Amino acid sequence: MDVRLQSLSVRPIMPQVDLSNSTLLTVSVMSPAYPVPEHYIILAIGHILLTLWICFSNTTIIITIGMDPHLRIVPKNLLIVNSAVTELIVGLFCCPLYTDSLLHGTWRNSRGACITYELVFYIQVCISVLSVLIINVERFYYLLSPRMMDGSGKGILTSVLILLPWVIGVGLVAPMYSEGIAMNNLQTTDAGHCVILWKWKFQIVTCFASFFAPSFLVISMMTTVVIVYVIFGILAKRGNREVHTEEKPCRESLHTVLLASFVCVGMLFPVFFCLLMYLFCNSNNSSCIRSDTLWGITMYLAMIKSGVMPLVWLVSTDIRHAVLSTWNRNRCRSRPVLQRSYSFTLSLASSTRSTDTSF
């Protein structure tokens, strides 16, 4: 993840370049010498398992909602699929590159992979948080008017809500990233690190645009949804408004959105907080965070978020029942095959015994 390189004893190939404002994508996994330390290998195994879980869990959510005709007509569920797609980026791109560095203790990939890794990381974080924000917005409008997401324009509105996080995320992060770094400032050190030199102000703005600003909107929208829910619940009990906020689906969807907001923002906050500490600290300030272990923990926590989000969506009864029913159907389909195989084995064994007795 992003750190100030001056805290590490790395000798760049071009010593005349000022590396006081650089980033090191895999600081917590770099081994100063071979063989790779044992704890790196153990951490790599954890990352491999995490990668498999992220891909499996998010793909399960996508396929379950996509194959169920009752689920895929609900705008909220399509927005959940959009969130699952963004989390798949971590499992398909970020985790494999990070794991490769863990196993070999060095960055073995190309310059383009080094540049793309950090760009994808910032864009994915921004789109992920904005996807949760869009779900909060959809729930807010659902509380105001449950029929607002119905009608002939429902498909167009849902499509706009799905595309909005991607357009905003790429539009915010990509220009600042390309302006904040220079392609000729990508350095390869003799230790095999992936180092990108940043313009200090652009790196700070990129951090705020990709995480802190969207997270503030998520928290604000989440608070608004809770306030509206409580107010409408009070009005409904007094009979002043026909709002069924006491119904289980309404409460359940609210709980799901609140939990998703807390998980998304809470598990990403430590790594971006540490990043800002590095950016705002002076080199002579002894209070600055210098622990590579802390960086490793916060980065791992940020990646775990992509594996936890699919579990959050299972709080919704309809999605949970659909996943369980799909799992049960697959088990039922496999049972006849096993039974036929078992019957064939028994018949073969009995025929063999009869042949033996005839002799």
C-alpha positions as a printed Julia matrix, in Angstrom:
359×3 Matrix{Float64}:
   0.0     0.0     0.0
   0.99    3.64   -0.14
   3.77    4.82    2.18
   6.59    7.29    2.28
   9.68    5.49    1.07
  12.03    7.47    3.25
  11.15    5.21    6.18
  12.74    2.26    4.38
  16.39    1.59    3.59
  15.97    1.21   -0.19
  18.63    2.4    -2.64
  17.05    3.61   -5.89
  18.75    3.16   -9.23
  18.5     6.9    -9.82
  19.69    8.38   -6.5
  19.35   11.92   -7.75
  15.54   11.57   -7.68
  13.87   12.81   -4.52
  11.9     9.86   -3.11
  10.55   11.7    -0.09
   7.06   11.73   -1.59
   6.8     8.3    -3.18
   4.58    5.29   -2.72
   5.46    1.66   -2.2
   2.51   -0.55   -3.05
   3.65   -3.67   -1.27
   5.64   -2.25    1.64
   4.35   -4.8     4.14
   5.43   -7.78    2.04
   8.93   -6.83    0.83
  11.67   -9.1     2.0
  15.17   -7.57    2.24
  16.84  -10.87    1.36
  16.15  -14.41    0.24
  14.83  -16.85    1.27
  11.41  -15.3     1.84
  10.6   -15.26    5.59
   8.18  -17.89    6.83
   5.6   -15.38    8.05
   5.37  -13.99    4.51
   4.55  -17.46    3.21
   1.89  -17.93    5.88
   0.44  -14.54    4.99
   0.5   -15.51    1.3
  -1.53  -18.64    2.05
  -4.04  -16.44    3.85
  -4.22  -14.16    0.82
  -4.76  -17.11   -1.52
  -7.64  -18.36    0.61
  -9.02  -14.83    0.79
  -8.82  -14.5    -2.99
 -10.75  -17.74   -3.5
 -13.38  -16.68   -0.98
 -13.84  -13.21   -2.51
 -14.33  -14.68   -5.97
 -16.63  -17.48   -4.78
 -18.84  -15.42   -2.46
 -19.33  -12.44   -4.78
 -19.9   -14.69   -7.8
 -22.51  -16.59   -5.8
 -24.39  -13.38   -5.04
 -24.23  -12.27   -8.69
 -25.4   -15.63  -10.1
 -28.12  -16.11   -7.48
 -29.73  -12.74   -8.1
 -29.2   -12.95  -11.86
 -30.84  -16.36  -12.19
 -33.81  -15.68   -9.9
 -36.57  -13.87  -11.85
 -38.15  -12.57   -8.65
 -34.92  -11.08   -7.34
 -33.57   -9.48  -10.48
 -36.66   -7.3   -11.02
 -36.05   -5.53   -7.69
 -33.84   -2.43   -8.13
 -32.21   -2.88   -4.71
 -30.99   -6.35   -5.65
 -29.5    -5.12   -8.93
 -27.61   -2.47   -6.98
 -26.32   -5.23   -4.7
 -25.09   -7.09   -7.81
 -23.31   -3.91   -8.85
 -21.58   -3.77   -5.47
 -20.57   -7.44   -5.75
 -19.01   -6.78   -9.17
 -16.86   -4.01   -7.7
 -15.65   -6.33   -4.93
 -14.72   -8.96   -7.52
 -12.05   -6.56   -8.8
 -10.12   -7.08   -5.57
 -10.26  -10.85   -5.88
  -9.42  -10.98   -9.59
  -6.74   -8.27   -9.78
  -5.46   -6.74   -6.54
  -5.15   -9.88   -4.4
  -3.27  -11.98   -7.01
  -0.62   -9.29   -7.56
  -0.28   -8.72   -3.82
   0.0   -12.48   -3.2
   2.68  -12.81   -5.9
   4.77  -10.22   -4.07
   4.23  -12.08   -0.81
   5.46  -15.36   -2.24
   8.55  -13.94   -3.92
   9.34  -11.0    -1.65
   9.75   -8.7    -4.63
   7.73   -6.99   -7.34
   8.18   -9.18  -10.43
   5.62   -7.58  -12.73
   5.94   -4.89  -15.39
   5.86   -1.1   -15.14
   2.32   -1.11  -16.49
   1.18   -3.53  -13.8
   2.77   -1.3   -11.14
   0.95    1.77  -12.44
  -2.34   -0.07  -12.95
  -2.27   -1.69   -9.51
  -2.42    1.57   -7.61
  -4.86    3.16  -10.07
  -7.23    0.18   -9.8
  -6.94    0.24   -6.02
  -8.07    3.86   -5.72
 -10.79    3.5    -8.37
 -12.13    0.29   -6.82
 -12.34    1.89   -3.37
 -14.18    4.9    -4.77
 -16.66    2.81   -6.79
 -17.23    0.42   -3.89
 -18.09    3.2    -1.44
 -20.23    5.0    -4.03
 -22.13    1.75   -4.72
 -23.09    1.54   -1.06
 -24.03    5.23   -1.18
 -26.37    4.55   -4.13
 -28.06    1.74   -2.18
 -28.6     4.18    0.7
 -30.11    6.69   -1.73
 -32.42    4.03   -3.17
 -33.6     3.07    0.32
 -34.17    6.73    1.13
 -36.44    7.21   -1.87
 -38.14    3.92   -1.07
 -39.05    5.26    2.37
 -40.38    8.48    0.84
 -42.41    6.7    -1.81
 -42.33    2.89   -2.17
 -43.8     3.17   -5.67
 -41.13    5.57   -6.89
 -38.95    2.75   -8.23
 -41.89    1.16  -10.07
 -43.39    2.03  -13.42
 -42.18    2.09  -17.0
 -39.04    4.1   -16.22
 -37.8     1.72  -13.53
 -35.28    0.01  -15.81
 -33.78    3.27  -17.03
 -33.53    4.69  -13.52
 -31.92    1.51  -12.21
 -29.41    1.52  -15.08
 -28.46    5.11  -14.26
 -27.98    4.23  -10.59
 -25.78    1.27  -11.54
 -23.57    3.26  -13.93
 -23.3     6.33  -11.7
 -20.64    4.96   -9.27
 -18.47    3.76  -12.16
 -18.66    7.02  -14.08
 -18.04    9.17  -11.0
 -15.31    6.89   -9.62
 -13.3     6.75  -12.83
 -13.96   10.42  -13.57
 -12.74   11.53  -10.14
  -9.71    9.31   -9.6
  -8.21    8.73  -13.05
  -7.51   12.4   -13.96
  -5.97   13.18  -10.55
  -3.92   10.0   -10.65
  -2.55   10.68  -14.14
  -1.8    14.27  -13.2
  -0.35   13.39   -9.8
   2.26   10.98  -11.11
   4.63   11.15  -14.05
   5.24    8.02  -16.08
   8.98    8.59  -16.02
   8.82    8.78  -12.24
   8.1     5.08  -11.94
  11.27    3.69  -10.39
  12.48    0.09  -10.11
  14.83   -0.38   -7.21
  17.5    -3.0    -6.75
  15.24   -4.64   -4.15
  12.53   -5.16   -6.75
   9.99   -2.69   -5.38
   7.16   -1.04   -7.24
   7.67    2.67   -6.52
   5.63    5.56   -7.92
   6.61    9.16   -7.31
   3.65   11.38   -6.49
   3.04   15.08   -6.44
   2.24   15.5    -2.78
  -0.93   17.6    -3.12
  -2.39   15.34   -5.8
  -1.87   12.26   -3.65
  -3.74   13.87   -0.76
  -6.58   14.98   -3.04
  -6.76   11.47   -4.54
  -7.1     9.95   -1.05
  -9.9    12.33   -0.14
 -11.7    11.91   -3.47
 -11.49    8.12   -3.51
 -12.43    7.4     0.1
 -13.0    10.21    2.58
 -15.46   12.26    0.51
 -17.63    9.27   -0.56
 -17.5     7.88    2.98
 -18.74   11.18    4.39
 -21.66   11.04    1.95
 -22.4     7.44    2.96
 -22.46    8.32    6.66
 -24.6    11.4     6.0
 -27.06    9.48    3.83
 -27.19    6.61    6.3
 -27.99    9.02    9.12
 -30.7    10.64    6.99
 -32.28    7.27    6.22
 -32.37    6.36    9.92
 -33.91    9.73   10.86
 -36.56    9.45    8.14
 -37.33    5.88    9.18
 -37.81    6.88   12.82
 -39.95    9.91   11.95
 -42.17    7.95    9.57
 -42.5     5.19   12.16
 -43.74    7.69   14.74
 -46.17    9.24   12.25
 -47.45    5.81   11.22
 -48.17    4.87   14.83
 -50.1     8.1    15.3
 -52.06    7.48   12.14
 -50.87   10.65   10.41
 -49.14    8.82    7.57
 -49.73    5.54    5.76
 -46.22    4.18    6.08
 -45.63    0.56    6.97
 -42.23    1.02    8.57
 -43.02   -1.75   11.05
 -43.12   -4.37    8.31
 -40.28   -6.88    8.43
 -38.98   -6.27    4.85
 -38.64   -2.55    5.53
 -36.77   -3.06    8.79
 -34.65   -5.81    7.3
 -33.6    -3.76    4.28
 -32.7    -0.88    6.59
 -30.57   -3.15    8.76
 -28.83   -4.52    5.67
 -27.98   -1.06    4.35
 -26.74    0.12    7.75
 -24.53   -2.93    8.17
 -23.16   -2.59    4.63
 -22.34    1.06    5.25
 -20.51    0.32    8.5
 -18.53   -2.57    6.99
 -17.59   -0.7     3.81
 -16.45    2.48    5.53
 -15.11    0.92    8.73
 -12.85   -1.68    7.13
 -11.33    0.79    4.65
 -10.79    3.59    7.14
  -7.62    2.23    8.88
  -5.52    1.95    5.7
  -6.46    5.44    4.49
  -5.94    6.91    7.95
  -2.43    5.42    8.04
  -1.81    6.77    4.55
  -2.71   10.3     5.61
  -0.48    9.95    8.66
   2.42    9.19    6.33
   1.58   12.04    3.99
   1.25   14.69    6.71
   4.13   13.52    8.89
   7.54   15.13    8.64
  10.63   12.98    8.36
  11.96   14.29   11.69
   8.72   13.65   13.53
   9.21   10.64   15.78
   5.44   10.29   16.33
   4.89    9.2    12.73
   3.69    5.66   12.1
   6.61    3.62   10.79
   5.41    0.05   11.35
   5.36   -2.2     8.28
   3.33   -4.7    10.34
   0.62   -2.1    10.87
   0.54   -1.44    7.15
   0.17   -5.16    6.48
  -2.74   -5.45    8.92
  -4.61   -2.44    7.56
  -4.09   -3.54    3.95
  -5.28   -7.06    4.74
  -8.32   -5.61    6.52
  -9.15   -3.55    3.43
  -9.0    -6.68    1.27
 -11.06   -8.72    3.73
 -13.83   -6.17    3.25
 -14.45   -7.57   -0.23
 -15.06  -10.99    1.32
 -17.29   -9.69    4.11
 -19.67   -7.66    1.94
 -21.32  -10.76    0.36
 -22.1   -12.01    3.86
 -23.75   -8.68    4.65
 -26.18   -9.09    1.76
 -27.29  -12.43    3.22
 -29.02  -10.46    5.97
 -31.81   -9.94    3.41
 -34.17  -12.88    3.73
 -34.97  -13.07    0.02
 -31.31  -13.24   -1.02
 -30.44  -15.67    1.77
 -33.3   -18.02    0.86
 -32.37  -17.84   -2.82
 -28.74  -18.76   -2.07
 -29.82  -21.66    0.17
 -32.34  -22.94   -2.37
 -29.72  -22.81   -5.13
 -27.3   -24.69   -2.91
 -29.96  -27.31   -2.06
 -30.88  -27.77   -5.73
 -27.26  -28.39   -6.62
 -27.0   -30.95   -3.82
 -30.18  -32.67   -4.97
 -28.85  -32.85   -8.52
 -25.63  -34.43   -7.34
 -27.4   -37.06   -5.2
 -28.93  -39.07   -8.11
 -25.51  -39.25   -9.73
 -24.0   -40.56   -6.51
 -26.88  -42.99   -6.02
 -26.54  -44.33   -9.57
 -22.82  -44.7    -9.08
 -23.4   -46.5    -5.78
 -26.04  -48.82   -7.32
 -23.73  -49.59  -10.22
 -20.97  -50.47   -7.78
 -23.28  -52.78   -5.8
 -24.54  -54.51   -8.92
 -20.99  -54.96  -10.17
 -19.95  -56.42   -6.82
 -22.91  -58.79   -6.72
 -22.26  -59.97  -10.26
 -18.64  -60.58   -9.37
 -19.66  -62.66   -6.34
 -22.1   -64.69   -8.43
 -19.39  -65.36  -10.98
 -17.02  -66.5    -8.25
 -19.59  -68.9    -6.77
 -20.34  -70.41  -10.18
 -16.73  -71.5   -10.46
